[in-house]
Amino acid sequence: MTGIGVAGCGRMGGPMLAALRNAGFDAKGFDIRPSEDFGALSPHMRDAHEFSQGLRTLISVVRDIPQTEDVLFGAQGFLSAPHLETVILSSTLSPRYVRDLRARVPDRITLIDAPMSGAAIAAEEARLSFMLGGNPEVLDTFQPLFNAMGAHFHRMGPYGAGMQAKVLNNLLAASHTAMTRLALDWADAAGLETQKLLDLIHTSSGQNWLASGFDTIEFARDGWQEDNTIGILVKDVASALDAAPEHADTSLPETVQAAIRALRPRA
């Protein structure tokens, strides 16, 4: 499998590129930041023109829809790469947007939605969870790539189903984040020790991903900023809301969004 490129080599895409290379794939990376900013990955980073040369499989791990638009159609426009055959969408995006891409992308290009979960620590340890949407035979073909980057693979259905599952998963992750941080703040006010409470939560009915990974998840103590990972959670809830069933009550997700926007850094 040749011509693999990872677009968006930030906190998730960079480790994914490293995992592919560690597994023996001759993968290259692209990012809008200068290539010298990527340490050991710097020799494998390319500018947009070099990246598009020989590109057959594009893995997009950029932040949001505007950046995806740039990668596919706009500033980078990698859909025009002459040898491109497959686009794998690993960003968390609105399922509605992802489904609508099929009509905008030439039929000769296969689309797979493969959003992932696990935070940077899981990307660095090549144990991401992937939610996959696509034709089973196509997914079989690309499973070696996912095996290199992840440890858990959930085939959710046809193209678009992986993204629908991801935004629902992240809707829960956002609610866990908001409520865990609220519980810790209230524990501070009551004089409880943080670690003792986290240990309790891990073995009790309040167990959740953020609380159990509080010391390894890189954004667990962050406050909200538009461009940080807490800010991404607000975007992910918006993606879930964009695909909400008709006439659904969206008040609870909107309350979670507001609670996350109100988060302040925690020592």
mmCIF file of C-alpha atoms in Angstrom:
data_model
loop_
_atom_site.group_PDB
_atom_site.id
_atom_site.type_symbol
_atom_site.label_atom_id
_atom_site.label_comp_id
_atom_site.label_asym_id
_atom_site.label_seq_id
_atom_site.Cartn_x
_atom_site.Cartn_y
_atom_site.Cartn_z
ATOM 1 C CA MET A 1 0.000 0.000 0.000
ATOM 2 C CA THR A 2 1.699 3.173 -1.240
ATOM 3 C CA GLY A 3 0.952 6.871 -1.590
ATOM 4 C CA ILE A 4 -0.387 7.350 1.956
ATOM 5 C CA GLY A 5 -0.621 10.895 3.282
ATOM 6 C CA VAL A 6 -1.834 12.324 6.598
ATOM 7 C CA ALA A 7 -3.164 15.889 6.377
ATOM 8 C CA GLY A 8 -3.271 17.645 9.737
ATOM 9 C CA CYS A 9 -0.362 16.450 11.875
ATOM 10 C CA GLY A 10 -1.310 18.023 15.193
ATOM 11 C CA ARG A 11 -1.827 16.295 18.544
ATOM 12 C CA MET A 12 -3.720 13.396 16.913
ATOM 13 C CA GLY A 13 -2.522 13.366 13.303
ATOM 14 C CA GLY A 14 1.167 13.536 14.204
ATOM 15 C CA PRO A 15 1.115 10.385 16.349
ATOM 16 C CA MET A 16 -1.043 8.661 13.718
ATOM 17 C CA LEU A 17 1.582 9.417 11.079
ATOM 18 C CA ALA A 18 4.296 8.127 13.402
ATOM 19 C CA ALA A 19 2.306 4.933 14.041
ATOM 20 C CA LEU A 20 1.919 4.295 10.316
ATOM 21 C CA ARG A 21 5.621 4.732 9.757
ATOM 22 C CA ASN A 22 6.465 2.540 12.749
ATOM 23 C CA ALA A 23 4.301 -0.166 11.175
ATOM 24 C CA GLY A 24 6.329 0.022 7.964
ATOM 25 C CA PHE A 25 4.092 2.212 5.810
ATOM 26 C CA ASP A 26 5.902 4.851 3.747
ATOM 27 C CA ALA A 27 3.469 7.574 4.839
ATOM 28 C CA LYS A 28 4.056 11.317 4.540
ATOM 29 C CA GLY A 29 2.529 14.260 6.347
ATOM 30 C CA PHE A 30 1.195 17.711 5.577
ATOM 31 C CA ASP A 31 0.408 20.572 7.920
ATOM 32 C CA ILE A 32 0.125 24.323 7.549
ATOM 33 C CA ARG A 33 2.832 24.705 10.209
ATOM 34 C CA PRO A 34 6.484 24.636 9.065
ATOM 35 C CA SER A 35 7.905 21.114 8.746
ATOM 36 C CA GLU A 36 10.732 21.864 11.196
ATOM 37 C CA ASP A 37 8.141 22.106 14.000
ATOM 38 C CA PHE A 38 7.546 18.356 13.958
ATOM 39 C CA GLY A 39 10.705 16.984 15.563
ATOM 40 C CA ALA A 40 11.380 13.388 14.546
ATOM 41 C CA LEU A 41 8.580 13.590 11.977
ATOM 42 C CA SER A 42 10.087 16.607 10.202
ATOM 43 C CA PRO A 43 11.864 14.531 7.500
ATOM 44 C CA HIS A 44 8.518 13.019 6.543
ATOM 45 C CA MET A 45 6.591 16.294 6.260
ATOM 46 C CA ARG A 46 5.932 17.800 2.826
ATOM 47 C CA ASP A 47 4.604 21.053 1.450
ATOM 48 C CA ALA A 48 1.253 20.932 -0.350
ATOM 49 C CA HIS A 49 2.736 20.384 -3.802
ATOM 50 C CA GLU A 50 5.091 17.596 -2.708
ATOM 51 C CA PHE A 51 2.362 16.000 -0.606
ATOM 52 C CA SER A 52 0.011 15.723 -3.577
ATOM 53 C CA GLN A 53 2.596 13.981 -5.750
ATOM 54 C CA GLY A 54 1.885 10.255 -5.789
ATOM 55 C CA LEU A 55 -0.887 10.681 -3.203
ATOM 56 C CA ARG A 56 -3.297 7.739 -3.439
ATOM 57 C CA THR A 57 -4.790 7.515 0.067
ATOM 58 C CA LEU A 58 -5.489 10.757 1.938
ATOM 59 C CA ILE A 59 -6.152 10.550 5.689
ATOM 60 C CA SER A 60 -7.607 13.863 6.857
ATOM 61 C CA VAL A 61 -7.189 14.665 10.566
ATOM 62 C CA VAL A 62 -7.789 18.426 10.498
ATOM 63 C CA ARG A 63 -9.803 20.271 13.134
ATOM 64 C CA ASP A 64 -13.166 21.123 11.581
ATOM 65 C CA ILE A 65 -15.281 21.629 8.473
ATOM 66 C CA PRO A 66 -13.538 24.812 7.211
ATOM 67 C CA GLN A 67 -10.144 23.070 7.414
ATOM 68 C CA THR A 68 -11.609 19.989 5.712
ATOM 69 C CA GLU A 69 -12.898 22.222 2.934
ATOM 70 C CA ASP A 70 -9.387 23.638 2.498
ATOM 71 C CA VAL A 71 -7.823 20.170 2.411
ATOM 72 C CA LEU A 72 -10.278 18.823 -0.144
ATOM 73 C CA PHE A 73 -11.411 21.746 -2.276
ATOM 74 C CA GLY A 74 -9.741 24.996 -1.217
ATOM 75 C CA ALA A 75 -6.269 26.153 -0.202
ATOM 76 C CA GLN A 76 -4.730 22.703 -0.550
ATOM 77 C CA GLY A 77 -7.311 21.092 -2.829
ATOM 78 C CA PHE A 78 -5.904 17.588 -2.548
ATOM 79 C CA LEU A 79 -8.930 16.144 -4.356
ATOM 80 C CA SER A 80 -7.137 17.344 -7.480
ATOM 81 C CA ALA A 81 -4.102 15.139 -6.781
ATOM 82 C CA PRO A 82 -3.766 13.164 -10.027
ATOM 83 C CA HIS A 83 -3.461 9.704 -8.445
ATOM 84 C CA LEU A 84 -5.845 10.101 -5.506
ATOM 85 C CA GLU A 85 -8.081 7.055 -5.033
ATOM 86 C CA THR A 86 -9.330 7.138 -1.423
ATOM 87 C CA VAL A 87 -10.143 9.761 1.209
ATOM 88 C CA ILE A 88 -10.362 8.670 4.842
ATOM 89 C CA LEU A 89 -12.046 11.269 7.068
ATOM 90 C CA SER A 90 -10.739 10.939 10.633
ATOM 91 C CA SER A 91 -11.786 14.375 11.880
ATOM 92 C CA THR A 92 -14.972 14.728 13.934
ATOM 93 C CA LEU A 93 -17.430 16.483 11.627
ATOM 94 C CA SER A 94 -21.165 16.880 11.219
ATOM 95 C CA PRO A 95 -22.595 13.610 9.834
ATOM 96 C CA ARG A 96 -24.811 15.716 7.570
ATOM 97 C CA TYR A 97 -21.724 17.400 6.065
ATOM 98 C CA VAL A 98 -19.953 14.048 5.654
ATOM 99 C CA ARG A 99 -22.894 12.454 3.840
ATOM 100 C CA ASP A 100 -23.242 15.483 1.570
ATOM 101 C CA LEU A 101 -19.589 15.160 0.543
ATOM 102 C CA ARG A 102 -20.439 12.079 -1.505
ATOM 103 C CA ALA A 103 -22.212 14.219 -4.099
ATOM 104 C CA ARG A 104 -19.296 16.688 -4.216
ATOM 105 C CA VAL A 105 -16.441 14.193 -4.554
ATOM 106 C CA PRO A 106 -15.859 12.442 -7.901
ATOM 107 C CA ASP A 107 -17.240 8.897 -8.005
ATOM 108 C CA ARG A 108 -13.790 7.504 -8.812
ATOM 109 C CA ILE A 109 -12.641 8.461 -5.284
ATOM 110 C CA THR A 110 -13.679 6.140 -2.451
ATOM 111 C CA LEU A 111 -14.825 7.816 0.753
ATOM 112 C CA ILE A 112 -14.442 6.248 4.208
ATOM 113 C CA ASP A 113 -15.447 7.929 7.436
ATOM 114 C CA ALA A 114 -13.125 6.797 10.206
ATOM 115 C CA PRO A 115 -13.262 9.198 13.150
ATOM 116 C CA MET A 116 -11.281 8.067 16.171
ATOM 117 C CA SER A 117 -11.388 8.428 19.936
ATOM 118 C CA GLY A 118 -8.929 8.147 22.796
ATOM 119 C CA ALA A 119 -7.161 11.532 23.123
ATOM 120 C CA ALA A 120 -3.495 12.130 22.346
ATOM 121 C CA ILE A 121 -2.281 9.457 24.762
ATOM 122 C CA ALA A 122 -4.076 6.731 22.782
ATOM 123 C CA ALA A 123 -2.774 8.130 19.483
ATOM 124 C CA GLU A 124 0.779 8.099 20.834
ATOM 125 C CA GLU A 125 0.386 4.505 22.015
ATOM 126 C CA ALA A 126 -1.337 3.379 18.765
ATOM 127 C CA ARG A 127 -4.462 2.217 20.595
ATOM 128 C CA LEU A 128 -7.120 4.534 19.194
ATOM 129 C CA SER A 129 -10.737 3.463 18.819
ATOM 130 C CA PHE A 130 -12.016 3.882 15.257
ATOM 131 C CA MET A 131 -15.666 4.190 14.255
ATOM 132 C CA LEU A 132 -15.801 3.090 10.629
ATOM 133 C CA GLY A 133 -18.328 3.759 7.907
ATOM 134 C CA GLY A 134 -18.015 2.260 4.443
ATOM 135 C CA ASN A 135 -18.329 -0.772 2.220
ATOM 136 C CA PRO A 136 -17.112 -3.864 4.153
ATOM 137 C CA GLU A 137 -14.802 -4.968 1.348
ATOM 138 C CA VAL A 138 -13.259 -1.499 1.175
ATOM 139 C CA LEU A 139 -12.801 -1.459 4.953
ATOM 140 C CA ASP A 140 -11.105 -4.858 4.726
ATOM 141 C CA THR A 141 -8.626 -3.365 2.251
ATOM 142 C CA PHE A 142 -7.688 -0.524 4.588
ATOM 143 C CA GLN A 143 -7.842 -2.434 7.853
ATOM 144 C CA PRO A 144 -4.008 -2.742 7.955
ATOM 145 C CA LEU A 145 -3.798 1.057 8.205
ATOM 146 C CA PHE A 146 -6.277 1.146 11.065
ATOM 147 C CA ASN A 147 -4.473 -1.748 12.766
ATOM 148 C CA ALA A 148 -1.280 0.328 12.731
ATOM 149 C CA MET A 149 -2.932 3.267 14.482
ATOM 150 C CA GLY A 150 -5.548 1.704 16.729
ATOM 151 C CA ALA A 151 -6.654 -1.137 18.953
ATOM 152 C CA HIS A 152 -10.456 -1.035 18.719
ATOM 153 C CA PHE A 153 -12.438 -1.011 15.471
ATOM 154 C CA HIS A 154 -16.192 -0.588 15.264
ATOM 155 C CA ARG A 155 -17.793 -1.006 11.837
ATOM 156 C CA MET A 156 -20.963 0.998 12.205
ATOM 157 C CA GLY A 157 -22.480 0.592 8.742
ATOM 158 C CA PRO A 158 -22.306 2.331 5.340
ATOM 159 C CA TYR A 159 -20.448 5.543 4.633
ATOM 160 C CA GLY A 160 -21.555 8.198 7.137
ATOM 161 C CA ALA A 161 -22.474 5.777 9.916
ATOM 162 C CA GLY A 162 -19.053 6.029 11.543
ATOM 163 C CA MET A 163 -19.364 9.795 11.888
ATOM 164 C CA GLN A 164 -22.899 9.534 13.240
ATOM 165 C CA ALA A 165 -21.641 7.132 15.916
ATOM 166 C CA LYS A 166 -18.672 9.387 16.711
ATOM 167 C CA VAL A 167 -20.705 12.507 17.401
ATOM 168 C CA LEU A 168 -23.012 10.538 19.700
ATOM 169 C CA ASN A 169 -19.968 9.151 21.520
ATOM 170 C CA ASN A 170 -18.551 12.656 21.859
ATOM 171 C CA LEU A 171 -21.882 13.972 23.071
ATOM 172 C CA LEU A 172 -21.457 11.631 26.035
ATOM 173 C CA ALA A 173 -17.778 12.571 26.393
ATOM 174 C CA ALA A 174 -18.762 16.243 26.538
ATOM 175 C CA SER A 175 -21.363 15.583 29.230
ATOM 176 C CA HIS A 176 -18.822 13.530 31.226
ATOM 177 C CA THR A 177 -16.338 16.376 30.955
ATOM 178 C CA ALA A 178 -18.824 18.995 32.130
ATOM 179 C CA MET A 179 -20.176 16.953 35.030
ATOM 180 C CA THR A 180 -16.802 15.550 36.178
ATOM 181 C CA ARG A 181 -15.332 19.031 36.360
ATOM 182 C CA LEU A 182 -18.421 20.263 38.226
ATOM 183 C CA ALA A 183 -18.132 17.374 40.706
ATOM 184 C CA LEU A 184 -14.441 18.148 41.297
ATOM 185 C CA ASP A 185 -15.182 21.832 41.878
ATOM 186 C CA TRP A 186 -17.869 20.929 44.395
ATOM 187 C CA ALA A 187 -15.469 18.466 46.034
ATOM 188 C CA ASP A 188 -12.941 21.294 46.450
ATOM 189 C CA ALA A 189 -15.580 23.390 48.180
ATOM 190 C CA ALA A 190 -16.382 20.470 50.496
ATOM 191 C CA GLY A 191 -12.712 19.878 51.349
ATOM 192 C CA LEU A 192 -12.413 16.464 49.660
ATOM 193 C CA GLU A 193 -9.060 15.434 48.204
ATOM 194 C CA THR A 194 -9.180 15.297 44.399
ATOM 195 C CA GLN A 195 -7.280 12.036 43.978
ATOM 196 C CA LYS A 196 -9.325 10.217 46.596
ATOM 197 C CA LEU A 197 -12.525 11.235 44.844
ATOM 198 C CA LEU A 198 -11.162 10.221 41.421
ATOM 199 C CA ASP A 199 -10.148 6.826 42.820
ATOM 200 C CA LEU A 200 -13.655 6.403 44.206
ATOM 201 C CA ILE A 201 -15.308 7.385 40.897
ATOM 202 C CA HIS A 202 -13.119 4.923 38.982
ATOM 203 C CA THR A 203 -14.521 1.967 40.957
ATOM 204 C CA SER A 204 -18.053 3.240 41.484
ATOM 205 C CA SER A 205 -21.231 4.121 39.626
ATOM 206 C CA GLY A 206 -19.923 7.532 38.525
ATOM 207 C CA GLN A 207 -17.090 5.961 36.500
ATOM 208 C CA ASN A 208 -16.399 7.684 33.191
ATOM 209 C CA TRP A 209 -13.579 8.119 30.711
ATOM 210 C CA LEU A 210 -12.481 11.604 31.788
ATOM 211 C CA ALA A 211 -12.406 10.829 35.502
ATOM 212 C CA SER A 212 -10.596 7.515 35.002
ATOM 213 C CA GLY A 213 -8.008 9.112 32.728
ATOM 214 C CA PHE A 214 -7.756 12.444 34.522
ATOM 215 C CA ASP A 215 -3.980 12.234 34.984
ATOM 216 C CA THR A 216 -3.215 11.140 31.400
ATOM 217 C CA ILE A 217 -5.773 13.010 29.270
ATOM 218 C CA GLU A 218 -3.886 16.096 28.214
ATOM 219 C CA PHE A 219 -6.830 18.500 28.355
ATOM 220 C CA ALA A 220 -8.516 17.208 31.532
ATOM 221 C CA ARG A 221 -7.618 20.328 33.564
ATOM 222 C CA ASP A 222 -7.908 22.917 30.775
ATOM 223 C CA GLY A 223 -10.350 25.770 30.644
ATOM 224 C CA TRP A 224 -12.326 26.571 27.533
ATOM 225 C CA GLN A 225 -10.570 28.327 24.678
ATOM 226 C CA GLU A 226 -11.877 28.441 21.151
ATOM 227 C CA ASP A 227 -8.738 26.812 19.728
ATOM 228 C CA ASN A 228 -8.004 24.141 22.357
ATOM 229 C CA THR A 229 -9.387 20.642 22.889
ATOM 230 C CA ILE A 230 -12.081 21.822 25.283
ATOM 231 C CA GLY A 231 -13.152 24.125 22.468
ATOM 232 C CA ILE A 232 -13.243 21.117 20.139
ATOM 233 C CA LEU A 233 -15.767 19.475 22.464
ATOM 234 C CA VAL A 234 -18.086 22.444 21.945
ATOM 235 C CA LYS A 235 -17.667 21.960 18.193
ATOM 236 C CA ASP A 236 -18.373 18.226 18.511
ATOM 237 C CA VAL A 237 -21.627 18.852 20.376
ATOM 238 C CA ALA A 238 -22.571 21.241 17.569
ATOM 239 C CA SER A 239 -21.877 18.442 15.075
ATOM 240 C CA ALA A 240 -24.196 16.129 17.002
ATOM 241 C CA LEU A 241 -26.891 18.816 17.139
ATOM 242 C CA ASP A 242 -26.613 19.323 13.379
ATOM 243 C CA ALA A 243 -27.615 15.685 12.904
ATOM 244 C CA ALA A 244 -30.235 15.547 15.676
ATOM 245 C CA PRO A 245 -33.505 13.782 14.801
ATOM 246 C CA GLU A 246 -36.315 16.029 13.657
ATOM 247 C CA HIS A 247 -38.229 17.515 16.596
ATOM 248 C CA ALA A 248 -35.644 16.196 19.098
ATOM 249 C CA ASP A 249 -35.346 17.977 22.433
ATOM 250 C CA THR A 250 -31.886 19.565 22.235
ATOM 251 C CA SER A 251 -31.994 21.446 25.517
ATOM 252 C CA LEU A 252 -29.695 19.055 27.403
ATOM 253 C CA PRO A 253 -26.903 19.042 24.772
ATOM 254 C CA GLU A 254 -27.141 22.826 24.564
ATOM 255 C CA THR A 255 -26.801 23.049 28.354
ATOM 256 C CA VAL A 256 -23.709 20.813 28.179
ATOM 257 C CA GLN A 257 -22.253 23.129 25.529
ATOM 258 C CA ALA A 258 -22.785 26.135 27.754
ATOM 259 C CA ALA A 259 -21.216 24.350 30.743
ATOM 260 C CA ILE A 260 -18.099 23.484 28.734
ATOM 261 C CA ARG A 261 -17.765 27.050 27.478
ATOM 262 C CA ALA A 262 -17.786 28.158 31.124
ATOM 263 C CA LEU A 263 -14.914 25.868 32.198
ATOM 264 C CA ARG A 264 -11.879 27.581 33.700
ATOM 265 C CA PRO A 265 -8.402 26.037 34.068
ATOM 266 C CA ARG A 266 -8.008 23.709 37.009
ATOM 267 C CA ALA A 267 -4.727 23.547 38.929
#
